Short mmCIF file of C-alpha atoms in Angstrom, two decimals:
data_model
loop_
_atom_site.label_atom_id
_atom_site.label_comp_id
_atom_site.label_asym_id
_atom_site.label_seq_id
_atom_site.Cartn_x
_atom_site.Cartn_y
_atom_site.Cartn_z
CA MET F 191 28.88 -13.47 45.90
CA HIS F 192 30.03 -17.04 46.36
CA GLU F 193 28.90 -18.43 43.01
CA PRO F 194 28.51 -16.53 39.74
CA VAL F 195 24.95 -15.24 39.44
CA SER F 196 23.07 -16.04 36.27
CA GLY F 197 19.94 -14.80 34.53
CA LEU F 198 18.89 -12.15 32.06
CA VAL F 199 17.98 -9.62 34.75
CA TYR F 200 21.46 -9.76 36.31
CA ALA F 201 23.14 -9.75 32.88
CA ILE F 202 21.38 -6.46 32.05
CA TYR F 203 21.22 -4.81 35.46
CA TYR F 204 24.88 -4.97 36.47
CA PRO F 205 26.35 -3.64 33.19
CA PHE F 206 23.78 -0.80 33.34
CA LEU F 207 24.84 -0.09 36.92
CA ALA F 208 28.50 0.04 35.87
CA VAL F 209 27.83 2.24 32.83
CA VAL F 210 25.94 4.69 35.07
CA GLY F 211 27.85 4.32 38.34
CA VAL F 212 31.42 4.87 37.12
CA PRO F 213 30.86 8.14 35.19
CA VAL F 214 28.41 9.70 37.66
CA ASN F 215 30.77 9.15 40.59
CA LEU F 216 33.72 10.48 38.57
CA VAL F 217 31.66 13.54 37.64
CA ALA F 218 30.65 14.03 41.28
CA ILE F 219 34.27 13.82 42.44
CA GLU F 220 35.42 16.35 39.86
CA ILE F 221 32.61 18.86 40.43
CA LEU F 222 32.84 18.67 44.22
CA ALA F 223 36.64 18.89 44.14
CA TRP F 224 36.39 22.21 42.27
CA GLY F 225 34.91 23.67 45.47
CA LYS F 226 32.41 25.86 43.61
CA CYS F 227 29.21 24.30 44.94
CA GLY F 228 28.86 26.69 47.87
CA LEU F 229 29.69 23.95 50.39
CA SER F 230 32.21 24.21 53.20
CA LYS F 231 35.51 22.38 52.79
CA CYS F 232 34.47 20.03 55.58
CA ILE F 233 31.31 18.93 53.72
CA THR F 234 33.23 18.81 50.43
CA TYR F 235 35.81 16.43 51.93
CA TYR F 236 33.10 14.05 53.07
CA LEU F 237 31.15 14.15 49.80
CA VAL F 238 34.27 13.63 47.67
CA ALA F 239 35.33 10.71 49.89
CA MET F 240 31.83 9.22 49.71
CA ALA F 241 31.81 9.49 45.91
CA ALA F 242 35.27 7.87 45.73
CA ALA F 243 34.14 5.05 48.04
CA ASP F 244 30.99 4.53 45.94
CA LEU F 245 33.16 4.38 42.83
CA MET F 246 35.30 1.67 44.43
CA VAL F 247 32.17 -0.29 45.36
CA VAL F 248 31.01 -0.13 41.73
CA ILE F 249 34.43 -1.31 40.51
CA SER F 250 34.86 -4.10 43.07
CA GLY F 251 31.27 -5.16 43.70
CA VAL F 252 29.73 -4.64 40.26
CA ILE F 253 32.52 -4.98 37.68
CA LEU F 254 34.97 -7.41 39.29
CA ASN F 255 32.51 -9.43 41.34
CA ARG F 256 29.45 -9.51 39.05
CA ILE F 257 29.99 -8.50 35.43
CA ILE F 258 33.22 -10.43 34.89
CA ASP F 259 31.72 -13.55 36.52
CA ILE F 260 28.58 -13.34 34.34
CA TYR F 261 30.22 -12.60 30.99
CA PHE F 262 33.57 -14.32 31.45
CA PRO F 263 32.96 -17.61 33.30
CA GLY F 264 36.13 -19.46 34.15
CA ASN F 265 38.26 -16.29 34.28
CA TYR F 266 41.33 -16.29 36.48
CA LEU F 267 39.72 -13.98 39.03
CA LEU F 268 37.72 -17.06 40.04
CA LEU F 269 40.85 -18.79 41.31
CA THR F 270 40.27 -19.24 45.02
CA PRO F 271 43.04 -16.88 46.29
CA LEU F 272 41.88 -14.10 43.97
CA CYS F 273 38.25 -14.85 44.72
CA ARG F 274 38.98 -14.53 48.44
CA ALA F 275 40.82 -11.24 47.96
CA LYS F 276 38.04 -9.91 45.74
CA THR F 277 35.39 -10.76 48.32
CA ALA F 278 37.36 -9.08 51.13
CA LEU F 279 37.74 -6.00 48.91
CA VAL F 280 33.98 -5.91 48.27
CA TYR F 281 33.22 -5.97 51.99
CA ALA F 282 35.89 -3.37 52.77
CA THR F 283 34.69 -0.87 50.16
CA ARG F 284 31.11 -1.46 51.26
CA ASP F 285 31.99 -0.63 54.88
CA ILE F 286 33.92 2.48 53.84
CA SER F 287 30.93 3.76 51.88
CA VAL F 288 28.50 3.07 54.73
CA TRP F 289 30.58 4.52 57.53
CA LEU F 290 31.45 7.64 55.57
CA THR F 291 27.69 8.20 55.32
CA VAL F 292 27.51 7.85 59.11
CA ALA F 293 30.44 10.23 59.56
CA PHE F 294 28.81 12.79 57.27
CA THR F 295 25.50 12.49 59.17
CA PHE F 296 27.29 12.99 62.49
CA ASP F 297 29.18 16.00 61.13
CA ARG F 298 25.91 17.63 60.03
CA PHE F 299 24.36 16.83 63.42
CA ILE F 300 27.21 18.65 65.16
CA ALA F 301 26.97 21.59 62.74
CA ILE F 302 23.23 22.01 63.26
CA CYS F 303 22.68 20.99 66.86
CA CYS F 304 25.96 21.65 68.71
CA GLN F 305 27.02 25.20 67.92
CA LYS F 306 29.75 25.22 70.58
CA LEU F 307 31.49 22.20 69.03
CA LYS F 308 30.91 23.28 65.45
CA THR F 309 33.98 25.48 65.07
CA LYS F 310 36.29 22.81 66.52
CA TYR F 311 34.78 19.68 64.97
CA CYS F 312 33.45 20.76 61.56
CA THR F 313 36.82 21.47 59.97
CA LYS F 314 38.63 20.02 56.99
CA GLU F 315 41.37 18.66 59.28
CA THR F 316 38.85 16.72 61.37
CA ALA F 317 37.11 15.48 58.23
CA ALA F 318 40.41 14.25 56.75
CA ALA F 319 41.32 12.47 60.00
CA ILE F 320 37.93 10.75 60.23
CA ILE F 321 38.00 9.71 56.58
CA GLY F 322 41.46 8.18 57.08
CA THR F 323 40.30 6.39 60.23
CA VAL F 324 37.23 4.95 58.49
CA LEU F 325 39.39 3.75 55.59
CA THR F 326 41.95 2.06 57.88
CA LEU F 327 39.47 0.41 60.26
CA SER F 328 37.26 -0.84 57.43
CA CYS F 329 40.20 -2.52 55.71
CA LEU F 330 41.40 -4.14 58.95
CA LYS F 331 37.91 -5.30 59.93
CA ASN F 332 37.37 -7.20 56.69
CA ILE F 333 40.67 -9.11 56.51
CA PRO F 334 38.99 -12.21 58.08
CA TRP F 335 36.74 -12.53 55.02
CA TYR F 336 39.76 -13.77 53.09
CA PHE F 337 39.87 -16.87 55.33
CA VAL F 338 36.13 -17.64 55.28
CA TYR F 339 36.21 -19.51 51.96
CA ASP F 340 37.42 -22.86 50.68
CA PRO F 341 37.81 -23.83 47.01
CA MET F 342 34.78 -25.44 45.39
CA TYR F 343 36.98 -27.84 43.45
CA ILE F 344 40.55 -28.43 42.26
CA PHE F 345 41.24 -28.50 38.52
CA ASN F 346 44.75 -28.95 37.09
CA LYS F 347 46.07 -28.55 40.62
CA LEU F 348 44.49 -25.10 40.83
CA PRO F 349 41.77 -24.21 43.38
CA TRP F 350 38.68 -22.64 41.74
CA TYR F 351 35.76 -20.55 43.07
CA CYS F 352 34.87 -19.82 46.67
CA GLN F 353 32.48 -21.64 48.95
CA ILE F 354 31.89 -20.77 52.57
CA LYS F 355 33.47 -23.13 55.06
CA SER F 356 30.95 -25.29 56.87
CA SER F 357 32.57 -24.20 60.14
CA PHE F 358 31.50 -20.61 59.37
CA TYR F 359 27.96 -21.53 60.43
CA THR F 360 28.92 -23.60 63.48
CA SER F 361 32.20 -22.28 64.89
CA HIS F 362 31.70 -19.88 67.77
CA LEU F 363 34.57 -17.73 66.52
CA TRP F 364 33.14 -17.40 63.02
CA LEU F 365 29.63 -16.86 64.38
CA ALA F 366 30.96 -14.04 66.56
CA PHE F 367 32.68 -12.51 63.54
CA SER F 368 29.51 -12.84 61.44
CA TYR F 369 27.37 -11.14 64.07
CA PHE F 370 29.98 -8.44 64.60
CA ASP F 371 30.15 -7.83 60.84
CA CYS F 372 26.40 -7.41 60.46
CA ILE F 373 26.08 -5.29 63.59
CA ALA F 374 28.86 -3.05 62.30
CA THR F 375 27.25 -2.90 58.83
CA PRO F 376 24.37 -2.16 58.53
CA PHE F 377 22.58 -2.44 61.93
CA LEU F 378 24.70 0.05 63.88
CA PRO F 379 24.77 2.59 61.00
CA PHE F 380 20.98 2.22 60.73
CA CYS F 381 20.50 3.02 64.41
CA VAL F 382 23.04 5.85 64.48
CA ILE F 383 21.65 7.55 61.38
CA LEU F 384 18.05 7.26 62.57
CA LEU F 385 18.95 8.56 66.04
CA LEU F 386 20.95 11.51 64.68
CA ASN F 387 18.19 12.41 62.24
CA VAL F 388 15.55 12.34 64.99
CA LEU F 389 17.70 14.53 67.25
CA THR F 390 18.43 16.89 64.35
CA VAL F 391 14.74 17.27 63.48
CA ARG F 392 13.88 17.88 67.12
CA ASN F 393 16.57 20.55 67.42
CA ILE F 394 15.46 22.27 64.21
CA LEU F 395 11.82 22.37 65.26
CA VAL F 396 12.73 23.91 68.62
CA ALA F 397 15.15 26.41 67.04
CA SER F 398 12.65 27.38 64.34
CA ARG F 399 9.94 28.03 66.93
CA VAL F 400 12.29 30.20 68.98
CA ARG F 401 13.56 32.20 65.97
CA ARG F 402 10.03 32.82 64.68
CA THR F 403 9.06 34.12 68.11
CA LEU F 404 12.10 36.41 68.31
CA ARG F 405 11.77 37.72 64.73
CA GLY F 406 8.01 38.16 64.87
CA ASN F 407 5.52 37.71 62.07
CA SER F 408 7.42 39.90 59.60
CA SER F 409 9.95 37.15 58.92
CA SER F 410 7.56 34.89 57.09
CA VAL F 411 7.43 36.44 53.59
CA ASN F 412 8.99 39.87 53.29
CA ASN F 413 11.94 39.21 55.57
CA PRO F 414 13.19 35.62 55.14
CA ASP F 415 15.57 34.17 57.70
CA PRO F 416 18.93 33.34 55.99
CA GLU F 417 20.01 31.13 58.93
CA MET F 418 16.91 28.95 58.65
CA GLU F 419 17.26 28.86 54.87
CA ASN F 420 20.81 27.53 55.19
CA ARG F 421 19.64 24.95 57.70
CA ARG F 422 16.82 23.91 55.39
CA LYS F 423 19.25 23.24 52.53
CA SER F 424 21.59 21.33 54.82
CA ILE F 425 18.70 19.23 56.14
CA ILE F 426 17.47 18.39 52.64
CA LEU F 427 20.93 17.12 51.67
CA LEU F 428 21.36 15.23 54.95
CA PHE F 429 17.97 13.52 54.90
CA SER F 430 18.23 12.67 51.21
CA ILE F 431 21.57 10.88 51.65
CA SER F 432 20.69 9.11 54.90
CA GLY F 433 17.17 8.21 53.74
CA ASN F 434 18.57 6.80 50.51
CA PHE F 435 20.96 4.62 52.53
CA ILE F 436 18.22 3.27 54.81
CA LEU F 437 15.79 2.44 51.99
CA LEU F 438 18.32 0.71 49.74
CA TRP F 439 19.91 -1.33 52.55
CA LEU F 440 16.59 -2.47 54.02
CA THR F 441 16.14 -5.57 51.81
CA TYR F 442 19.68 -6.77 52.54
CA THR F 443 19.03 -6.41 56.28
CA ILE F 444 15.73 -8.31 56.07
CA HIS F 445 17.46 -11.18 54.23
CA TYR F 446 20.23 -11.35 56.82
CA LEU F 447 17.70 -11.55 59.67
CA TYR F 448 15.70 -14.19 57.81
CA TYR F 449 18.54 -16.58 57.10
CA ARG F 450 20.00 -16.19 60.59
CA ILE F 451 16.65 -16.74 62.33
CA THR F 452 15.58 -19.65 60.09
CA ASN F 453 19.10 -21.09 59.55
CA THR F 454 18.53 -21.05 55.78
CA TYR F 455 22.07 -21.31 54.41
CA SER F 456 21.41 -23.01 51.06
CA TYR F 457 19.00 -22.63 48.14
CA THR F 458 17.14 -25.01 45.87
CA GLY F 459 18.09 -23.00 42.78
CA TYR F 460 18.08 -19.60 41.14
CA ASN F 461 14.25 -19.48 41.40
CA ASP F 462 14.26 -20.01 45.16
CA PRO F 463 12.46 -17.01 46.78
CA VAL F 464 15.18 -16.73 49.44
CA TYR F 465 17.87 -16.58 46.73
CA ILE F 466 15.86 -13.91 44.90
CA LEU F 467 15.53 -11.95 48.15
CA GLN F 468 19.30 -12.20 48.67
CA GLU F 469 20.13 -11.04 45.15
CA THR F 470 17.55 -8.24 45.31
CA GLY F 471 19.23 -7.04 48.50
CA TYR F 472 22.62 -7.02 46.76
CA MET F 473 21.18 -5.21 43.73
CA LEU F 474 19.64 -2.45 45.84
CA LEU F 475 22.74 -2.22 48.02
CA LEU F 476 24.93 -1.64 44.96
CA LEU F 477 22.39 0.81 43.55
CA SER F 478 22.94 3.00 46.61
CA CYS F 479 26.48 3.62 45.35
CA CYS F 480 25.19 5.25 42.18
CA SER F 481 22.41 7.40 43.58
CA ASN F 482 24.20 10.04 45.66
CA THR F 483 25.22 12.04 42.58
CA PHE F 484 21.59 12.27 41.54
CA ILE F 485 20.76 13.44 45.06
CA TYR F 486 23.33 16.24 44.77
CA ALA F 487 21.88 17.24 41.39
CA VAL F 488 18.34 17.38 42.76
CA THR F 489 19.07 19.10 46.09
CA GLN F 490 22.03 21.40 45.32
CA THR F 491 21.46 24.30 42.93
CA LYS F 492 25.14 25.15 42.51
CA PHE F 493 26.00 21.51 41.85
CA ARG F 494 23.46 21.56 39.00
CA GLU F 495 25.01 24.75 37.65
CA GLU F 496 28.50 23.24 37.66
CA LEU F 497 27.14 20.07 36.05
CA LYS F 498 25.56 22.15 33.27
CA LYS F 499 28.88 23.94 32.72
CA MET F 500 30.67 20.61 32.46
CA VAL F 501 28.16 19.32 29.92
CA LYS F 502 28.22 22.55 27.89
CA TYR F 503 32.01 22.90 27.84
CA PRO F 504 32.77 20.36 25.04
CA VAL F 505 29.79 21.69 23.05
CA ASN F 506 31.10 25.26 23.37
CA GLN F 507 34.59 24.13 22.36
CA ILE F 508 33.18 22.51 19.24
CA GLY F 509 31.17 25.66 18.55
CA THR F 510 34.26 27.87 18.78
CA PHE F 511 36.27 25.47 16.63
CA CYS F 512 33.74 25.26 13.79
CA PRO F 513 33.83 28.98 12.77
CA ILE F 514 37.62 28.88 12.77
CA ARG F 515 37.57 25.82 10.57
CA ARG F 516 35.08 27.42 8.17
CA SER F 517 37.24 30.54 7.96
CA MET F 518 40.32 28.42 7.17
CA ASP F 519 38.38 26.59 4.49
CA LEU F 520 37.36 29.92 2.90
CA LEU F 521 40.96 31.15 2.95
CA ILE F 522 42.22 27.94 1.36
CA SER F 523 39.56 28.06 -1.38
#
């Protein structure tokens, strides 16, 4: 993030991520915004906001911060003021994406485990308020990143590139900010998501046991329980999204712990194992912003149906146009 990455793997991976990430998130936003996926408006608000946040991460973190630096070295976005702003934007969009995942997980926990709060909390108004709060706080939290960097060198009286201030690793104020930043993202989200998932599973197991007892043995095959079926679908979506977040952020977290524990703040080169670990963490982190749409497609039947309609629509339009064109050609001849 501080110097342009180089190498064939990065030169291929990031453009591929952009080519996939931008359209899939746009498609997810459009399909979910139609409101025809059988999801409540509350869930739809969260999923649309998450897709929009993921799209912004792809634009800021992949396109502006990676692809342009790799393919257009010396571009004006590498001027230190713009580089600082770009880095702050990357961190802000990252936090928005992460904490919307936490908010969605908490909403599903309330819906499944706290029936008395469900009607008051799981509403579109609450969802909109929480989304706005996450957006505002994430932007405010990451303003200090703009002041973390100094220019690497001055050329023609212009400051170029960003390098972390040496005081960032020694100043108590910057150390406090660094620890706060990493606790806020991803350590606290990790703990909250894991805790909520454990509590949700525990509640479901207890509720399932009670409902099976009350309904008797006839409910197993011939008389399925619609309530438990709805919970099952909700759990699949919840665990898929939260599990995806945990797996793809794990490498980044391991690298952060390593360099903080060992005080490894520099690298011998692009082949340094620690540098490779860092870049692998970033690559997986950014991948998490392209994968939610695939999760919806795999876990949500109605989402797949709407996706098929979207894909078939231009084909059907061409099919309806072709007979008309052939008829006009026959009339002209």
